[in-house]
XYZ file of C-alpha atoms in Angstrom:
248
model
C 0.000 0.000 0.000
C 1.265 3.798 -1.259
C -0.510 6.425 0.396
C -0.333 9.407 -0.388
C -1.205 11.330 3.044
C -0.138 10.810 6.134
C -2.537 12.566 8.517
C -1.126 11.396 12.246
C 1.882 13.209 12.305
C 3.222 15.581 15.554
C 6.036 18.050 15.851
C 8.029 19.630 18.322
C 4.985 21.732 19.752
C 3.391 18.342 21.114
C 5.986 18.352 23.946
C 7.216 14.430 22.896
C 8.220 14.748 19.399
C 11.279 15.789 17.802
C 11.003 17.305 14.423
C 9.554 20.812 13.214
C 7.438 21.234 10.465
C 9.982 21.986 7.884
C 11.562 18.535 8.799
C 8.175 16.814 8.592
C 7.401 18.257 5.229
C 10.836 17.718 3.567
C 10.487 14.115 4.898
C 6.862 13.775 2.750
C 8.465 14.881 -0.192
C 11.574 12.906 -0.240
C 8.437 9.834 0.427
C 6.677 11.417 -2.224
C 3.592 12.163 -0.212
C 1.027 14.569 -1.106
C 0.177 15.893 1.756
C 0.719 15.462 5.405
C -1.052 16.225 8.586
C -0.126 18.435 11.303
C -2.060 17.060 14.140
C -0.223 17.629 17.590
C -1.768 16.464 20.766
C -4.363 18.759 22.217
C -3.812 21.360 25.014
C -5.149 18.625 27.864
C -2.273 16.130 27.469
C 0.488 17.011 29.851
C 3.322 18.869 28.355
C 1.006 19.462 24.842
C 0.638 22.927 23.024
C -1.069 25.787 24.577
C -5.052 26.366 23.012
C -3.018 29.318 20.916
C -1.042 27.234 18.914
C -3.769 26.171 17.304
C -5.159 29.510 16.445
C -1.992 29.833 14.766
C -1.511 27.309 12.613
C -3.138 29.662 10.508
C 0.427 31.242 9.467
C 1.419 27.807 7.887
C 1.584 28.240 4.424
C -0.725 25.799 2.170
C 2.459 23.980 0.602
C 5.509 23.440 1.695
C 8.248 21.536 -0.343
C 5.703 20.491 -2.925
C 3.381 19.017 -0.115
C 0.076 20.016 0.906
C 0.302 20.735 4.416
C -3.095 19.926 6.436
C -4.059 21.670 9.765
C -4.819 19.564 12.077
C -5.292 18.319 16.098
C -5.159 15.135 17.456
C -7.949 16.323 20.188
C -8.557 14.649 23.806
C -11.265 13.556 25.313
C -12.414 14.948 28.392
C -15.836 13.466 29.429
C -18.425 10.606 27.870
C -20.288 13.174 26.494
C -17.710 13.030 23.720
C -16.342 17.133 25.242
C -13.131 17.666 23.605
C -10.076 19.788 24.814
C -10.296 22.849 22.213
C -13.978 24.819 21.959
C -15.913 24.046 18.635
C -15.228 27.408 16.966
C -11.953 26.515 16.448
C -12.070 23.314 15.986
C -14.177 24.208 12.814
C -10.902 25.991 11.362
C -8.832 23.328 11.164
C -8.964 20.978 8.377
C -9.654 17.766 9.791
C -9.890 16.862 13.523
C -9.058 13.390 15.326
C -9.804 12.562 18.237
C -8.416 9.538 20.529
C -7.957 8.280 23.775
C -5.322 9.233 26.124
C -3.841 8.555 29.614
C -3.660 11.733 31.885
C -5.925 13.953 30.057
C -8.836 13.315 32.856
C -10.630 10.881 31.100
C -9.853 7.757 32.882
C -10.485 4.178 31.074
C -14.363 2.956 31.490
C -16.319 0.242 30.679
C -16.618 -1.140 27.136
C -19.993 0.631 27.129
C -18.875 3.768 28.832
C -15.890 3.976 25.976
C -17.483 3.582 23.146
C -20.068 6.148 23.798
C -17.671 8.556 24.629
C -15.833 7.740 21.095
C -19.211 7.829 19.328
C -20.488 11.403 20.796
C -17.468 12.662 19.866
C -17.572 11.812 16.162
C -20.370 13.792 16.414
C -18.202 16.882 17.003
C -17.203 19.612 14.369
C -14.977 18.508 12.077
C -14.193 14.794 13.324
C -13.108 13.115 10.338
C -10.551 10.085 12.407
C -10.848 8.410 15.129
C -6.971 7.268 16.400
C -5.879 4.266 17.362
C -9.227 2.520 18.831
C -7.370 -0.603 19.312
C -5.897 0.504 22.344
C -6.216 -2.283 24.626
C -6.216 0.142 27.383
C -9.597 1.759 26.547
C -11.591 -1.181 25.136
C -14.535 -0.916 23.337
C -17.435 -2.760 21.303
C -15.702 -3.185 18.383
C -19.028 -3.754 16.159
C -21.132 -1.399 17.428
C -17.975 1.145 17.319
C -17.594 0.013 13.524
C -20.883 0.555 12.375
C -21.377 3.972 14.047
C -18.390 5.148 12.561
C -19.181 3.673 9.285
C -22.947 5.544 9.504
C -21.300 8.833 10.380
C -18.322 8.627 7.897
C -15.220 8.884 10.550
C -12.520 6.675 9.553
C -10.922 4.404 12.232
C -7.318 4.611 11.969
C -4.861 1.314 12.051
C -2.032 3.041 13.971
C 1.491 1.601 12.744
C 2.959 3.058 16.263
C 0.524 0.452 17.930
C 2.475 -2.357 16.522
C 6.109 -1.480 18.425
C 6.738 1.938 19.475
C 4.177 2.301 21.919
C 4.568 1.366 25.181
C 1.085 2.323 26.687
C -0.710 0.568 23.838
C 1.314 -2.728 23.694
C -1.067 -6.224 23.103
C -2.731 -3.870 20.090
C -2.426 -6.343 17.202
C -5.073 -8.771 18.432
C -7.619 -5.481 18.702
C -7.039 -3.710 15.832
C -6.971 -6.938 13.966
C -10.569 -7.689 15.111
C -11.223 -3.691 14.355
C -10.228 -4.036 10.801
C -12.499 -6.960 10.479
C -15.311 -5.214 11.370
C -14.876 -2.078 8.890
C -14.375 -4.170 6.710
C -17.647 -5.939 7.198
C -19.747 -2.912 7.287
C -18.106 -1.533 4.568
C -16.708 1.847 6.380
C -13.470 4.189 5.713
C -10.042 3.750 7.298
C -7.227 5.677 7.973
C -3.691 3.925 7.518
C -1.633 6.248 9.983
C 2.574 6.688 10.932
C 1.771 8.516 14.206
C 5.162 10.256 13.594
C 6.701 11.432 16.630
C 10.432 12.263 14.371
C 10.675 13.228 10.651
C 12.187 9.667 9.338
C 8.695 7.764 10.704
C 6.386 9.833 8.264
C 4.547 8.125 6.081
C 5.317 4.575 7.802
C 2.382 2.166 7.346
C 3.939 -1.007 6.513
C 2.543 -2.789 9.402
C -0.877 -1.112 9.588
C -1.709 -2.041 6.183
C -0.676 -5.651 6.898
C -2.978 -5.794 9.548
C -5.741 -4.143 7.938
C -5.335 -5.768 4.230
C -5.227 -9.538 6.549
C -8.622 -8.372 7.938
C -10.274 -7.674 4.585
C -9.806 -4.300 4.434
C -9.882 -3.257 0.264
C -7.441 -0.053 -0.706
C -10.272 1.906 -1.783
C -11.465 2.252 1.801
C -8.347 3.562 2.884
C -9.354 7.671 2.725
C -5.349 8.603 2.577
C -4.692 5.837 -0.636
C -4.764 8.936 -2.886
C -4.443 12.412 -2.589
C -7.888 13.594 -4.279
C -9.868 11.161 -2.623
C -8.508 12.440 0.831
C -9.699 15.735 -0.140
C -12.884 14.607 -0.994
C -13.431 12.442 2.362
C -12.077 15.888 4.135
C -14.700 18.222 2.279
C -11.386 20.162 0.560
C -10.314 21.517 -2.229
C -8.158 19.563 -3.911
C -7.855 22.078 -7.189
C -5.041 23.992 -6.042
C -2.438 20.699 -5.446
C -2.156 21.859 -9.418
C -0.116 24.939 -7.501
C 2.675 22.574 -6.199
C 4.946 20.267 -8.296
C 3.793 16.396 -7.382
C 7.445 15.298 -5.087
């Protein structure tokens, strides 16, 4: 599998990563991504960027090296009402939001029940278009029921390749996300092949989420970030002006 996007991606700014934007972006290109995703932790995860950072993403420029770049958040959840960690009016100015759980952001883990209903109000929310790593044995959830509301509401679930390794808080993953895959791929809903970059060399990285998904069922055309005008499409962009930047 090629994508062509890489929407899980995080910088310096998320207080655990290691590479700045212009790193990130030369990176895509040299991968000969599209487009890439800016999507640093929300302000509730210890040590993430203050709410104002992501009022400012604003002064990114649309391309850089040839690559689209998308502004993003990878939001928190802070109650099972699906409440996230930045207000809805500016979550509605970023491109695409995602939204995951997290330890130490208040929301403790909860019943299968109580965690998928906080993952399905919350795809609910302005502008969620991902939902990250729901395999995370840590929070579990009903897979099928989480499947098929995601599939009726058009939020992809991502396969996370950081789940399979590089995480430590969401190791025992493959068995989960295996069964996850399974179950899009049943209902017939999108997915989101995802690095979760936390340094410039891992962007783009989706060897082992696409083996996991493809071993499920999952077809390429459900992935939304297989090409870069049918990403723009599932994100309700513009995709006219990529004709602006050479293809890397």
């Amino acid at each position: 599998m090629k994508i062509r996007a890489d929407l899980h991606v995080h910088t310096v700014a998320s207080g655990h990563a290691f590479s700045t934007v212009e790193e990130i972006a030369r990176e895509a290109a040299a991968r000969k991504l599209r487009a890439v995703g800016i999507s640093d932790h929300g302000p509730a995860l210890p040590g993430g960027p203050h709410i104002n950072y992501f009022r400012a993403l604003r002064f990114l420029p649309p391309f850089l090296r040839g690559v689209r770049l998308l502004k993003g958040v990878e939001a928190n959840l802070l109650d099972r009402k699906g409440r996230l960690d930045l207000p809805p009016e500016l979550l509605e100015q970023l491109d695409y939001v995602m939204v995951g759980f997290h330890e130490g952001c208040g929301l403790k883990p909860s019943t299968t029940a109580g965690n998928t209903g906080a993952l399905v109000a919350a795809m609910q929310r302005p502008g969620v278009r991902v939902l990250t790593h729901p395999g995370n044995p840590g929070f579990p959830v009903d897979i099928s029921a989480l499947a098929q509301a995601a599939c009726e509401l058009g939020v992809a679930l991502e396969i996370n390749n950081s789940s399979f390794g590089r995480s430590p808080t969401r190791q025992g993953s493959l068995e989960r996300c295996s069964a996850l895959a399974a179950a899009v791929a049943r209902v017939g809903g999108p997915i989101a092949l995802s690095s979760d970059a936390h340094v410039a060399g891992q962007v783009g990285e989706v060897h082992d989420a696409w083996r996991v998904a493809s071993a499920a069922g999952i077809r390429p055309e459900q992935v939304v970030n297989r090409t870069y005008s049918g990403l723009m499409r599932f994100l309700g962009l513009d995709a006219e002006d990529a004709a602006e930047a050479p293809v890397p």
